[in-house]
Every structure is written in C-alpha cells, then in structure tokens.
Amino acid sequence: MSGTRQIQPVFALLNKARDRVGKIKHKIMVLSGKGGVGKSFISSMLALALAEKGYKVSILDADIHGSSIPTILGLHGMRHFADEEGILPVEGPLGVQVVAINLMLDSPDAPVVWRGPLKSRAITELLAKVKWPEGDFLVIDLPPGTGDEAITVVQTIRDLSGAVIVTAPNMLSELIVSKAINFVVKNNVKLLGIVENMSYFKCPGSDVEYNLLGRSTGEELAKKYQTKLLARIPLDPLIGRALEEGVPYLLAYPEGEAAKAIRSLAEEILRIVQS
Ligand SMILES: Nc1ncnc2c1ncn2[C@@H]1O[C@H](COP(=O)(O)OP(=O)(O)OP(=O)(O)O)[C@@H](O)[C@H]1O
Ligand SMILES: [Mg+2]
C-alpha cells in the first residue's frame, strides 16, 4: 500500500494548487511552439497593461530553465519571502504580483538543472504553495514548446480562461502556430487568439511598415485556425533599450509603437474574457 501513500500527497498538492489559484478570476497561459518569439515580453507587458487599467494582476514565470520575467519587469535583487501560510509573491511595478524560480535562487544566473518530473512538480508546488492574492488575472508565461511545463499548467489549472499563442512572421510560423493550437485544443483550453510579435517595423515619423522578419501572416493564420488575430506587435528598438535600463518597456516608453499595440492587446483580451 506504499503506492497509495505516495499518490495521496500529489492529489493533496493539486487540490491545494486549484484552491489557491481559484481566487483569481481569469487565468491566461501564453505559449508558442517556438523559442524567442517574445512570449515573456508579451506576458509581462500584458500583465502591466491590465494593471494600468486598474486590474489586480499576478504573473507566474513557468519557464524553469529560462526564467526571464523578473529581468523584463526590472526586479533586480528582489527575492521571495515566505510566512507561515506560504510563499509571498514579489510585488512588481503597478502592483503586479510576480512569482518566478529566479526570485528564489541565490544568484539569478545559477542554472536550474531539473528534469521533466521535477520541473512539473516545481510548477505544481509554486501554484500550491504561493499565497496568491485574490485578483482579476493570472498571466502564465511558458517556456518554448508544449512540454512538461505547459502540460502541468493545463492539468493543474482546470479553469483556465484560455491561451494566447505568440508567433512571429517567418517561414516557420505556421508550424509554430499549428503545434501550439493543437496542444491547446487537445487539452480543452479555450483559444483566445494569436499575437503576431515582431510583425513589422516603422521608422520614426513614418507610417510605412517594413516586414523585416518576413511577410506578416497573422491574419491568414488566424483565419485558417478559426481564431482571432489579437494583435500585431511591431519591432521596437526601445524594447532592448528598456531592458538595458532595467525598466519595463511599457512604463519607460509608454508612447512606443509596441506599447500602443500591447494596450490594444489587453483591451482585446478584456473584451473576450468579459463577454
Ligand atoms: N516586438 C519586439 N521588438 C523588439 N524586440 C523584441 C520584441 N519582442 C521581444 N523582443 C526581444 O526579443 C527577445 C526575445 O523575447 P522573449 O524573451 O520575450 O522571447 P520568448 O519567446 O519568451 O523566448 P524563450 O522562448 O527563450 O522563452 C528579447 O530580447 C526581447 O526583449
Ligand atoms: Mg520566455
């Protein structure tokens, strides 16, 4: 009967996780079939754009190996603390509550060398042991692909409001989108739509769009998969500058081309989850 004894704590943990995140109304996962398309940037900026509108927002960095949300949000040198009820999120800009493995490490550049089952367990533990505040939104940033982390999130949080798929215009975009969409559909998660990041570039003062990474296919992809193109986010060199300055882009450059697109993405998501 030792098997029963081992299984029980996992169920208890899952139930605790469901109970704790149950206090948050809308839970949104951000994923892509591919790396480097801007998932973490979009998750962080979406969280800030929703917080700007007065919503109470939390963000979970579910990328165990490549945790980058703390850096994007400018949380340098900050750490999680715990009290008798659990791990306390770190308060980020505009009151966004941030939970990330990197905020628990002795040094943010220490590598996390966990294999699949440990990564899954770590995500469930984070969901269960963090004292998530009551709130309107939980944005979940995932690592590239549809592996352990994404599976754990969909299996643990059964009442996800939906998934946002991030892509970028290049030859692989269709493959990226179809993998991510198949994952979402197979797991009975609502597909909120597609975000085409790095979609185009406009020179300052000009309205001409240059497709630096390739033809923009967001609209076609959305049609093909019967979903919405939620936003086309332009390439903006100020995003890199904000990172260097250690200030979140949306706050550092609120008038930036991409900042405007991110705010309209937040409005689009609000329309969908509130309809
Ligand atoms: N629209 C954009 N314009 C300019 N730079 C961007 C844009 N979007 C993201 N970036 C930059 O591209 C890089 C990759 O972005 P990000 O880390 O968010 O991608 P990711 O999909 O989360 O990557 P990973 O798959 O490794 O988790 C970062 O340096 C980010 O600042
Ligand atoms: Mg990322």
Short mmCIF file of C-alpha atoms and ligand atoms in Angstrom, two decimals:
data_model
loop_
_atom_site.label_atom_id
_atom_site.label_comp_id
_atom_site.label_asym_id
_atom_site.label_seq_id
_atom_site.Cartn_x
_atom_site.Cartn_y
_atom_site.Cartn_z
CA MET A 1 0.00 0.00 0.00
CA SER A 2 3.02 2.26 -0.12
CA GLY A 3 1.86 3.34 -3.61
CA THR A 4 -1.29 4.84 -2.12
CA ARG A 5 0.77 6.73 0.40
CA GLN A 6 2.89 8.21 -2.39
CA ILE A 7 -0.04 9.18 -4.57
CA GLN A 8 -2.04 10.96 -1.90
CA PRO A 9 0.33 13.88 -1.38
CA VAL A 10 0.27 14.61 -5.14
CA PHE A 11 -3.53 14.83 -5.09
CA ALA A 12 -3.38 16.96 -1.99
CA LEU A 13 -0.92 19.28 -3.71
CA LEU A 14 -3.05 19.50 -6.84
CA ASN A 15 -6.13 20.30 -4.79
CA LYS A 16 -4.27 22.92 -2.84
CA ALA A 17 -2.99 24.47 -6.10
CA ARG A 18 -6.51 24.55 -7.56
CA ASP A 19 -7.88 26.02 -4.38
CA ARG A 20 -5.24 28.73 -4.16
CA VAL A 21 -5.35 29.93 -7.78
CA GLY A 22 -9.14 29.58 -7.68
CA LYS A 23 -9.16 33.00 -6.02
CA ILE A 24 -8.01 34.56 -9.30
CA LYS A 25 -10.82 35.16 -11.81
CA HIS A 26 -9.09 34.89 -15.18
CA LYS A 27 -6.08 32.65 -15.79
CA ILE A 28 -4.36 33.03 -19.13
CA MET A 29 -1.45 31.00 -20.49
CA VAL A 30 0.95 32.43 -23.05
CA LEU A 31 2.66 29.89 -25.26
CA SER A 32 4.27 29.24 -28.60
CA GLY A 33 5.65 26.27 -30.47
CA LYS A 34 8.96 28.11 -30.76
CA GLY A 35 11.54 29.96 -28.68
CA GLY A 36 12.49 33.61 -28.82
CA VAL A 37 9.27 34.94 -30.34
CA GLY A 38 8.57 37.25 -27.40
CA LYS A 39 6.34 35.20 -25.06
CA SER A 40 7.94 36.52 -21.89
CA PHE A 41 7.98 40.09 -23.15
CA ILE A 42 4.30 39.88 -24.13
CA SER A 43 3.27 38.12 -20.88
CA SER A 44 4.99 40.79 -18.79
CA MET A 45 3.68 43.73 -20.80
CA LEU A 46 0.17 42.28 -20.93
CA ALA A 47 0.26 41.98 -17.13
CA LEU A 48 1.35 45.63 -16.86
CA ALA A 49 -1.22 46.84 -19.41
CA LEU A 50 -4.00 45.12 -17.45
CA ALA A 51 -2.65 46.54 -14.17
CA GLU A 52 -2.59 50.03 -15.75
CA LYS A 53 -6.32 49.65 -16.28
CA GLY A 54 -6.80 49.02 -12.57
CA TYR A 55 -6.99 45.21 -12.58
CA LYS A 56 -5.25 43.14 -9.92
CA VAL A 57 -2.75 41.05 -11.81
CA SER A 58 -0.35 38.24 -10.92
CA ILE A 59 2.20 36.64 -13.20
CA LEU A 60 3.75 33.20 -12.97
CA ASP A 61 7.05 32.63 -14.73
CA ALA A 62 6.63 28.94 -15.55
CA ASP A 63 9.89 28.84 -17.51
CA ILE A 64 12.02 26.97 -15.00
CA HIS A 65 15.26 26.92 -17.02
CA GLY A 66 14.94 30.28 -18.71
CA SER A 67 13.14 32.40 -16.12
CA SER A 68 13.16 35.93 -17.54
CA ILE A 69 10.09 37.74 -16.20
CA PRO A 70 11.98 39.30 -13.23
CA THR A 71 14.53 40.84 -15.59
CA ILE A 72 11.90 42.15 -18.02
CA LEU A 73 9.97 43.71 -15.12
CA GLY A 74 13.14 45.23 -13.65
CA LEU A 75 13.02 43.27 -10.37
CA HIS A 76 16.73 43.35 -9.73
CA GLY A 77 17.97 41.92 -6.45
CA MET A 78 14.46 41.10 -5.21
CA ARG A 79 13.63 37.76 -3.57
CA HIS A 80 10.61 35.75 -2.48
CA PHE A 81 9.92 35.54 1.23
CA ALA A 82 7.58 33.14 2.99
CA ASP A 83 5.40 33.30 6.06
CA GLU A 84 3.54 30.51 7.85
CA GLU A 85 0.85 30.49 5.13
CA GLY A 86 3.15 30.19 2.14
CA ILE A 87 5.48 31.87 -0.33
CA LEU A 88 4.78 35.56 -0.85
CA PRO A 89 4.82 36.88 -4.43
CA VAL A 90 7.26 39.70 -5.13
CA GLU A 91 5.48 42.98 -5.78
CA GLY A 92 6.44 44.31 -9.18
CA PRO A 93 5.61 47.57 -10.98
CA LEU A 94 1.97 48.75 -10.82
CA GLY A 95 1.37 46.23 -8.02
CA VAL A 96 1.76 43.19 -10.32
CA GLN A 97 2.45 40.12 -8.14
CA VAL A 98 5.34 38.15 -9.56
CA VAL A 99 6.26 34.52 -8.91
CA ALA A 100 9.42 33.10 -10.52
CA ILE A 101 12.03 30.49 -9.77
CA ASN A 102 14.72 33.09 -10.43
CA LEU A 103 13.44 35.07 -7.45
CA MET A 104 14.28 32.09 -5.22
CA LEU A 105 17.81 31.36 -6.39
CA ASP A 106 20.88 32.55 -4.51
CA SER A 107 22.04 34.09 -7.73
CA PRO A 108 19.84 34.73 -10.81
CA ASP A 109 22.50 33.24 -13.08
CA ALA A 110 22.59 29.92 -11.18
CA PRO A 111 21.40 27.22 -13.63
CA VAL A 112 18.36 25.13 -12.70
CA VAL A 113 19.18 21.58 -13.78
CA TRP A 114 15.91 19.76 -13.22
CA ARG A 115 14.45 17.10 -15.49
CA GLY A 116 10.81 16.78 -16.52
CA PRO A 117 9.17 15.33 -13.40
CA LEU A 118 10.98 17.77 -11.13
CA LYS A 119 10.00 20.73 -13.30
CA SER A 120 6.38 19.63 -13.25
CA ARG A 121 6.49 19.20 -9.51
CA ALA A 122 8.10 22.63 -9.11
CA ILE A 123 5.28 24.29 -11.05
CA THR A 124 2.57 22.49 -9.10
CA GLU A 125 4.38 23.38 -5.86
CA LEU A 126 4.56 27.03 -6.90
CA LEU A 127 0.86 27.06 -7.69
CA ALA A 128 0.05 25.34 -4.40
CA LYS A 129 2.46 27.00 -2.00
CA VAL A 130 2.32 30.60 -3.11
CA LYS A 131 -0.10 32.80 -1.22
CA TRP A 132 -1.76 34.03 -4.41
CA PRO A 133 -3.70 37.18 -3.73
CA GLU A 134 -7.33 37.41 -4.80
CA GLY A 135 -7.32 39.07 -8.15
CA ASP A 136 -8.56 39.55 -11.66
CA PHE A 137 -5.81 37.99 -13.77
CA LEU A 138 -3.05 35.41 -13.59
CA VAL A 139 -0.80 35.51 -16.65
CA ILE A 140 1.33 32.38 -17.07
CA ASP A 141 4.47 32.63 -19.18
CA LEU A 142 5.63 29.28 -20.54
CA PRO A 143 8.93 28.11 -22.00
CA PRO A 144 9.08 27.36 -25.72
CA GLY A 145 7.13 24.36 -26.93
CA THR A 146 4.43 22.24 -25.40
CA GLY A 147 6.41 20.15 -22.93
CA ASP A 148 6.25 19.37 -19.23
CA GLU A 149 5.59 22.90 -18.05
CA ALA A 150 2.65 23.51 -20.38
CA ILE A 151 1.17 20.09 -19.63
CA THR A 152 1.45 20.68 -15.89
CA VAL A 153 -0.27 24.03 -16.14
CA VAL A 154 -3.24 22.72 -18.14
CA GLN A 155 -3.60 19.68 -15.91
CA THR A 156 -3.35 21.63 -12.68
CA ILE A 157 -5.47 24.67 -13.54
CA ARG A 158 -8.67 23.23 -14.91
CA ASP A 159 -10.48 26.55 -15.21
CA LEU A 160 -8.02 28.37 -17.45
CA SER A 161 -9.72 31.27 -19.23
CA GLY A 162 -7.68 30.49 -22.30
CA ALA A 163 -4.43 30.53 -24.18
CA VAL A 164 -2.68 33.20 -26.19
CA ILE A 165 -0.40 31.88 -28.93
CA VAL A 166 2.60 34.01 -29.83
CA THR A 167 4.23 33.83 -33.21
CA ALA A 168 6.49 35.92 -35.40
CA PRO A 169 6.50 36.36 -39.16
CA ASN A 170 8.85 33.86 -40.67
CA MET A 171 8.74 30.63 -42.59
CA LEU A 172 8.23 28.52 -39.51
CA SER A 173 5.32 30.49 -38.19
CA GLU A 174 2.67 28.13 -39.50
CA LEU A 175 4.36 25.16 -37.89
CA ILE A 176 4.76 27.05 -34.63
CA VAL A 177 1.15 28.06 -34.55
CA SER A 178 -0.29 24.69 -35.53
CA LYS A 179 1.68 22.84 -32.83
CA ALA A 180 0.62 25.25 -30.13
CA ILE A 181 -3.01 25.31 -31.32
CA ASN A 182 -3.19 21.50 -31.43
CA PHE A 183 -1.89 21.39 -27.88
CA VAL A 184 -4.46 23.90 -26.68
CA VAL A 185 -7.37 22.20 -28.47
CA LYS A 186 -6.37 18.68 -27.33
CA ASN A 187 -6.31 19.87 -23.74
CA ASN A 188 -9.72 21.55 -23.97
CA VAL A 189 -8.31 25.00 -23.31
CA LYS A 190 -10.08 27.94 -24.94
CA LEU A 191 -8.01 29.53 -27.69
CA LEU A 192 -8.13 33.27 -27.12
CA GLY A 193 -6.20 34.04 -30.28
CA ILE A 194 -2.85 34.69 -31.89
CA VAL A 195 -0.39 37.52 -31.29
CA GLU A 196 2.00 38.24 -34.12
CA ASN A 197 5.04 39.76 -32.48
CA MET A 198 7.91 41.49 -34.31
CA SER A 199 5.30 41.86 -37.01
CA TYR A 200 6.71 44.93 -38.78
CA PHE A 201 8.94 47.93 -38.26
CA LYS A 202 8.07 51.58 -38.77
CA CYS A 203 10.75 54.26 -38.95
CA PRO A 204 10.06 57.10 -36.50
CA GLY A 205 7.78 59.65 -38.12
CA SER A 206 6.80 57.34 -40.97
CA ASP A 207 3.74 55.17 -41.49
CA VAL A 208 5.43 52.78 -43.88
CA GLU A 209 5.60 49.23 -42.49
CA TYR A 210 8.71 47.21 -43.24
CA ASN A 211 8.45 43.42 -42.84
CA LEU A 212 11.95 42.85 -41.54
CA LEU A 213 11.42 39.22 -40.49
CA GLY A 214 9.24 38.23 -43.42
CA ARG A 215 5.70 38.64 -44.66
CA SER A 216 3.08 39.17 -41.98
CA THR A 217 0.87 36.08 -41.94
CA GLY A 218 -1.01 36.63 -38.68
CA GLU A 219 -4.33 37.39 -40.34
CA GLU A 220 -4.11 34.33 -42.62
CA LEU A 221 -3.14 32.04 -39.75
CA ALA A 222 -5.98 33.30 -37.58
CA LYS A 223 -8.44 32.65 -40.40
CA LYS A 224 -7.03 29.20 -41.07
CA TYR A 225 -7.36 28.17 -37.42
CA GLN A 226 -10.69 29.96 -36.97
CA THR A 227 -9.39 32.20 -34.26
CA LYS A 228 -8.64 35.89 -33.77
CA LEU A 229 -5.50 37.82 -34.56
CA LEU A 230 -5.42 39.60 -31.20
CA ALA A 231 -2.60 42.00 -32.06
CA ARG A 232 0.30 42.72 -34.35
CA ILE A 233 3.16 43.98 -32.20
CA PRO A 234 5.86 45.87 -34.12
CA LEU A 235 9.59 45.52 -33.70
CA ASP A 236 10.66 48.36 -31.42
CA PRO A 237 14.33 49.03 -30.63
CA LEU A 238 13.20 50.78 -27.44
CA ILE A 239 12.35 47.33 -26.03
CA GLY A 240 16.04 46.46 -25.97
CA ARG A 241 16.90 49.87 -24.55
CA ALA A 242 14.36 49.49 -21.72
CA LEU A 243 15.92 46.11 -20.85
CA GLU A 244 19.36 47.71 -20.66
CA GLU A 245 17.94 50.47 -18.47
CA GLY A 246 16.28 47.88 -16.20
CA VAL A 247 12.85 49.49 -16.54
CA PRO A 248 9.80 47.71 -18.02
CA TYR A 249 9.32 48.90 -21.60
CA LEU A 250 5.62 49.82 -21.23
CA LEU A 251 6.44 52.19 -18.37
CA ALA A 252 9.71 53.51 -19.79
CA TYR A 253 8.30 54.20 -23.27
CA PRO A 254 4.52 54.45 -22.89
CA GLU A 255 4.20 56.11 -26.30
CA GLY A 256 6.32 53.49 -28.10
CA GLU A 257 4.81 51.78 -31.16
CA ALA A 258 4.78 48.40 -29.43
CA ALA A 259 3.36 49.90 -26.23
CA LYS A 260 0.26 51.06 -28.10
CA ALA A 261 -0.17 47.61 -29.66
CA ILE A 262 0.19 45.94 -26.25
CA ARG A 263 -2.52 48.14 -24.75
CA SER A 264 -4.86 47.22 -27.56
CA LEU A 265 -3.99 43.54 -26.97
CA ALA A 266 -5.03 43.98 -23.32
CA GLU A 267 -8.32 45.56 -24.43
CA GLU A 268 -8.96 42.72 -26.85
CA ILE A 269 -8.35 40.13 -24.12
CA LEU A 270 -10.60 42.01 -21.72
CA ARG A 271 -13.36 42.00 -24.33
CA ILE A 272 -13.05 38.24 -24.80
CA VAL A 273 -12.87 37.17 -21.15
CA GLN A 274 -15.64 39.51 -20.09
CA SER A 275 -18.05 38.61 -22.90
N1 LIG B 1 8.43 43.46 -30.57
C1 LIG B 1 9.71 43.38 -30.24
N2 LIG B 1 10.61 44.28 -30.73
C2 LIG B 1 11.91 44.21 -30.37
N3 LIG B 1 12.42 43.29 -29.53
C3 LIG B 1 11.57 42.37 -29.03
C4 LIG B 1 10.18 42.38 -29.34
N4 LIG B 1 9.60 41.36 -28.66
C5 LIG B 1 10.57 40.74 -27.96
N5 LIG B 1 11.75 41.34 -28.19
C6 LIG B 1 13.06 40.92 -27.66
O1 LIG B 1 13.30 39.62 -28.22
C7 LIG B 1 13.98 38.80 -27.27
C8 LIG B 1 13.17 37.54 -27.02
O2 LIG B 1 11.99 37.87 -26.33
P1 LIG B 1 11.41 36.95 -25.17
O3 LIG B 1 12.48 36.56 -24.20
O4 LIG B 1 10.19 37.61 -24.64
O5 LIG B 1 11.01 35.68 -26.06
P2 LIG B 1 10.50 34.26 -25.54
O6 LIG B 1 9.57 33.75 -26.61
O7 LIG B 1 9.94 34.37 -24.17
O8 LIG B 1 11.84 33.44 -25.52
P3 LIG B 1 12.05 31.98 -24.87
O9 LIG B 1 11.43 31.04 -25.86
O10 LIG B 1 13.54 31.85 -24.77
O11 LIG B 1 11.33 31.96 -23.57
C9 LIG B 1 14.15 39.65 -26.02
O12 LIG B 1 15.42 40.23 -26.02
C10 LIG B 1 13.08 40.73 -26.17
O13 LIG B 1 13.41 41.91 -25.50
MG MG B 2 10.45 33.33 -22.44
#
